[in-house]
CSV table of C-alpha atoms in Angstrom, one decimal:
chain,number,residue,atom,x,y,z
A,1,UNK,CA,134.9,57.8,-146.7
A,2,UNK,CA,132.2,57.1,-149.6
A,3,UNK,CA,131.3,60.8,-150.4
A,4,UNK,CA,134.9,61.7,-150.8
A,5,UNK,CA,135.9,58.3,-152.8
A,6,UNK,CA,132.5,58.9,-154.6
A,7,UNK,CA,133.8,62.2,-155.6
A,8,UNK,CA,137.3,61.2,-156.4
A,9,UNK,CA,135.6,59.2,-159.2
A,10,UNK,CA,133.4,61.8,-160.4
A,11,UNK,CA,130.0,60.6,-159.8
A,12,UNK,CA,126.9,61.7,-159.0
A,13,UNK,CA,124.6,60.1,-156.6
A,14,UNK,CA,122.3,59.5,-159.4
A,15,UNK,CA,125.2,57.6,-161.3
A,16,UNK,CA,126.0,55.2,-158.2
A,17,UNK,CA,122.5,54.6,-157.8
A,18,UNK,CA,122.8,53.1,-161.7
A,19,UNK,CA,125.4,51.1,-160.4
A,20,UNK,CA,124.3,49.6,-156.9
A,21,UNK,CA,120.1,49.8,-157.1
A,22,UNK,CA,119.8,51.7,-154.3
A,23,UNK,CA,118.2,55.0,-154.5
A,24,UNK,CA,120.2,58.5,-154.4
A,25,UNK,CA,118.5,59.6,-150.9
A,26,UNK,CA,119.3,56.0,-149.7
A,27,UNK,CA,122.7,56.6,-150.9
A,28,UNK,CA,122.9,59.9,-149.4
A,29,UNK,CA,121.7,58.5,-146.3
A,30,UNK,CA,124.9,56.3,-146.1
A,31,UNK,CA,127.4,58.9,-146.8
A,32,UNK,CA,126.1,61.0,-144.0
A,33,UNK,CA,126.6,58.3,-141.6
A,34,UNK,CA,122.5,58.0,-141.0
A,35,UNK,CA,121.9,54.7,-142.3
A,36,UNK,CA,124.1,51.4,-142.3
A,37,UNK,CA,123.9,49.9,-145.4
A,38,UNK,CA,123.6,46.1,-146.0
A,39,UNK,CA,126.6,43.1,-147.0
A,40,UNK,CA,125.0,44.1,-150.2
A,41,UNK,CA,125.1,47.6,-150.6
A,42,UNK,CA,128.1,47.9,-149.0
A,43,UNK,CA,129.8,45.5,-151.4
A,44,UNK,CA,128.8,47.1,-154.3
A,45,UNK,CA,130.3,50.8,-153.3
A,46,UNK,CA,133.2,48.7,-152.8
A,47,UNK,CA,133.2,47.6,-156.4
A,48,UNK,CA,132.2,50.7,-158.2
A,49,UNK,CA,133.9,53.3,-156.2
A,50,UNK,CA,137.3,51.4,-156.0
A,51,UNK,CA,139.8,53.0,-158.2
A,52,UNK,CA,141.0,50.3,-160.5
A,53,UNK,CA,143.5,52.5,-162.2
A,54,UNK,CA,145.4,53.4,-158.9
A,55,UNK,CA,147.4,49.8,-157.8
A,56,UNK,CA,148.5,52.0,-155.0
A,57,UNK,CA,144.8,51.8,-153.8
A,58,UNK,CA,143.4,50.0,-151.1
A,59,UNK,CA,139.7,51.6,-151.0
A,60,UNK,CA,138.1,48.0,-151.0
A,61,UNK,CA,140.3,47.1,-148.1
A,62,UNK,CA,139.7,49.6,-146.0
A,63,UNK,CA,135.9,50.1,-146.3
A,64,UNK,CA,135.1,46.7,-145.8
A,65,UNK,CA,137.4,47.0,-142.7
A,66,UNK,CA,135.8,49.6,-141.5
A,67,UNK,CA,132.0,47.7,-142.2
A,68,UNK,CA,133.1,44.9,-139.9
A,69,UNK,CA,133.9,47.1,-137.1
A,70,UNK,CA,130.7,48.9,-137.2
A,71,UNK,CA,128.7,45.5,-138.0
A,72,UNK,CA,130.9,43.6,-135.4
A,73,UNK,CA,131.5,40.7,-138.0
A,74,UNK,CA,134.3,38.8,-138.6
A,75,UNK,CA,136.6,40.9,-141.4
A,76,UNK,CA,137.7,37.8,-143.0
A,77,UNK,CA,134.4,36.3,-143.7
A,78,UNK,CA,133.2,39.5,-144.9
A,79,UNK,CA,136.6,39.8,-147.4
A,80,UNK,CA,135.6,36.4,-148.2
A,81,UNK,CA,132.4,37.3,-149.1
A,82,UNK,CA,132.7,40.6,-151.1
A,83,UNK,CA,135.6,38.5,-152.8
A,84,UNK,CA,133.2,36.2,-154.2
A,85,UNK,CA,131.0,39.3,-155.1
A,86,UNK,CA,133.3,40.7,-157.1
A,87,UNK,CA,134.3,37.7,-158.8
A,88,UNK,CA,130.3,37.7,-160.1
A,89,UNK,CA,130.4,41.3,-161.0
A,90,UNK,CA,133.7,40.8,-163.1
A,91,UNK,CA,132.2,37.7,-164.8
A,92,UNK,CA,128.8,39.9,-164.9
A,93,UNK,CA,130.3,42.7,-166.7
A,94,UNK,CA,132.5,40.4,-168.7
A,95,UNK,CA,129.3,39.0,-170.6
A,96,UNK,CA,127.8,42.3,-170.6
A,97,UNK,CA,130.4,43.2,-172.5
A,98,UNK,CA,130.9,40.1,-175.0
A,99,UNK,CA,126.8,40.8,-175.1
A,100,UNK,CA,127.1,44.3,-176.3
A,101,UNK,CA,130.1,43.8,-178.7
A,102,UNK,CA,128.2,40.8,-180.4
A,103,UNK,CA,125.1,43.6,-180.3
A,104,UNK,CA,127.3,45.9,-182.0
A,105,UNK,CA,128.8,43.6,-185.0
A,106,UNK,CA,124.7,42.6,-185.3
A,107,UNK,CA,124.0,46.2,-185.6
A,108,UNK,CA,126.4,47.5,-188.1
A,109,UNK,CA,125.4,44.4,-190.4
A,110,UNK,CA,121.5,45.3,-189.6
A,111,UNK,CA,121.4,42.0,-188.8
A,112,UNK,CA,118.6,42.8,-186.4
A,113,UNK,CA,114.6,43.2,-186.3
A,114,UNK,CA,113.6,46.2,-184.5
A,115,UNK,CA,110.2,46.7,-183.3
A,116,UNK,CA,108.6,50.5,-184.1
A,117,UNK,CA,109.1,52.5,-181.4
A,118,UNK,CA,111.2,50.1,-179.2
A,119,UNK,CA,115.0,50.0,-178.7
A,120,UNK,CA,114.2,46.3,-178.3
A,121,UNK,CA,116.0,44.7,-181.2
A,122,UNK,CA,116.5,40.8,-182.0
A,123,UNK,CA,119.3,39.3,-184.3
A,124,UNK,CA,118.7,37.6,-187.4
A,125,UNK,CA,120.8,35.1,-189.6
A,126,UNK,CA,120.3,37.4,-192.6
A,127,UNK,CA,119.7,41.5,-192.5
A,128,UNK,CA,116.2,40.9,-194.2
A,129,UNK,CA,114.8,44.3,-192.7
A,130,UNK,CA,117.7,46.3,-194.6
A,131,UNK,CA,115.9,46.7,-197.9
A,132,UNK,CA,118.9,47.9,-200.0
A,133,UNK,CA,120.4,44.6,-198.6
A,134,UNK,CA,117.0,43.0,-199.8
A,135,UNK,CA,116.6,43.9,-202.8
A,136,UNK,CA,120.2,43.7,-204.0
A,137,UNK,CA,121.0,40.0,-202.6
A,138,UNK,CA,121.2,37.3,-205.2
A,139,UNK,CA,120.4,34.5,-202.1
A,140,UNK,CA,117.0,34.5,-201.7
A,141,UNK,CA,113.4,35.5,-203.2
A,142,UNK,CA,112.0,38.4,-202.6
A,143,UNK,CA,107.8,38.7,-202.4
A,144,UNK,CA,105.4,41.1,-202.7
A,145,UNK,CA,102.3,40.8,-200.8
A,146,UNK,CA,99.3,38.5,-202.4
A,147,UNK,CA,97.5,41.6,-204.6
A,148,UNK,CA,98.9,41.3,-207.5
A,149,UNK,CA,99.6,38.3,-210.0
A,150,UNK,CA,103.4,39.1,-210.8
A,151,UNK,CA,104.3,36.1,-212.4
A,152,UNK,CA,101.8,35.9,-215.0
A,153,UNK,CA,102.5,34.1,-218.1
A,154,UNK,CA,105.8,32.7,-216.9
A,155,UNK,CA,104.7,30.5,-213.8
A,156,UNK,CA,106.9,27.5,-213.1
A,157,UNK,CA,106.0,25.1,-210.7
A,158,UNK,CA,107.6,27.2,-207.9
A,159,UNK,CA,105.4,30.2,-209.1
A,160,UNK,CA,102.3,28.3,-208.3
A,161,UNK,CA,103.4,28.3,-204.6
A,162,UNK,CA,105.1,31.3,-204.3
A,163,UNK,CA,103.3,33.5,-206.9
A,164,UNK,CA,103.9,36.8,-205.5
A,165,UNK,CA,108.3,36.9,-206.1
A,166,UNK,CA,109.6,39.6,-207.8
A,167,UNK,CA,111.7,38.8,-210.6
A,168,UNK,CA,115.5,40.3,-210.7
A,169,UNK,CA,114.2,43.2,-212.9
A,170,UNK,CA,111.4,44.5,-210.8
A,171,UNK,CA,113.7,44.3,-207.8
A,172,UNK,CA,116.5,46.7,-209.7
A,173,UNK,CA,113.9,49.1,-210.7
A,174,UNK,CA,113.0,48.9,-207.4
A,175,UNK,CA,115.9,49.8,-205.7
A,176,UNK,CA,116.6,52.4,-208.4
A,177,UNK,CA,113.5,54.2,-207.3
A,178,UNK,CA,113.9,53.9,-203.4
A,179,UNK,CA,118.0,54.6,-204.4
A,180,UNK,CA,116.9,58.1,-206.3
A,181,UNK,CA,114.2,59.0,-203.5
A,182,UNK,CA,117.1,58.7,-200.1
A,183,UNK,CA,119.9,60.5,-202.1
A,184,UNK,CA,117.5,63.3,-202.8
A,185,UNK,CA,116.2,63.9,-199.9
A,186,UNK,CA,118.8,62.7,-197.2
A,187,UNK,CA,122.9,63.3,-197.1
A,188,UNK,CA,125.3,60.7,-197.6
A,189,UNK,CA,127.1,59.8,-194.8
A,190,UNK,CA,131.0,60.0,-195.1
A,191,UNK,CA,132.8,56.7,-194.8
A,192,UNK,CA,134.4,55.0,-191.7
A,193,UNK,CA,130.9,56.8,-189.7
């Protein structure tokens, strides 16, 4: 019954093993009738498998039937419980979701730090690591290390502190130069992408 619903949906072992956290060969194990899985397991190849597209099916129904005959456990309490499991997963995925679309609107504003190498990125107010963004806002000062004096001869009290901010013209040369660099050596993308 789970090998052929498993393959009604199109998935690999490997896939549903993504999905419940139980390995492939444990998986396999079930669907050859050598192992019985747990409340667990069993409820989530309810979840996954069942074919939420077809209100004509009654997948869920009939494999946790069938668990409580081969447990010996009451039905109801075990409909009860996967009830309340899928009630989790739905408001699991649900936030999962809400997650990724606020992870996506983050994204395509770069409002995000990413460390090198890492897919592991955190969200900002303000898209500071996008330096065309950088250097062309009018909100905030930019800086420049500590090396170099940049505001000599025009220091206002502010300058004193925070002697290393770029002043508007340095920041359009700036861009100008990094600007001139990306269109030479990389192809502009084509809008809506």
């Amino acid at each position: 019954m789970i090998k052929e619903q498993r393959k009604i949906k199109g998935m690999t072992l490997n896939e549903l093993e993504g999905f419940t956290g139980s390995t492939a060969s444990y998986l396999s194990q079930i669907e050859n009738g050598n192992k019985i899985p747990s409340e667990k397991v069993i409820f989530s190849l309810a979840y996954f498998l069942d074919d939420r597209s077809n209100v004509n099916s009654n997948y869920q129904e009939e494999l946790i039937t069938e668990y409580a005959v081969i447990k010996d456990v009451d039905r109801n309490s075990l409909w009860s419980g996967f009830q309340k499991f899928q009630r989790f997963n739905d408001n699991l995925l649900q936030k999962m979701e809400e997650s990724m679309n606020e992870s996506v609107g983050i994204t395509n504003k770069n409002k995000f730090k990413l460390k090198k190498g890492t897919l592991k990125a955190e969200p900002l107010q303000e898209p500071y690591f996008d330096l065309k963004w950088l250097l062309t806002q009018k909100e905030y000062e930019v800086f420049y290390g500590r090396d170099y004096n940049i505001n000599l001869g025009e220091e206002s009290k502010s300058d004193k502190v925070f002697y290393p901010r770029l002043r508007d013209e340095d920041l359009k040369i700036i861009h100008g130069i990094i600007e001139a660099y990306i269109s030479n050596k990389y192809e502009r993308r084509k809008k809506g992408r």
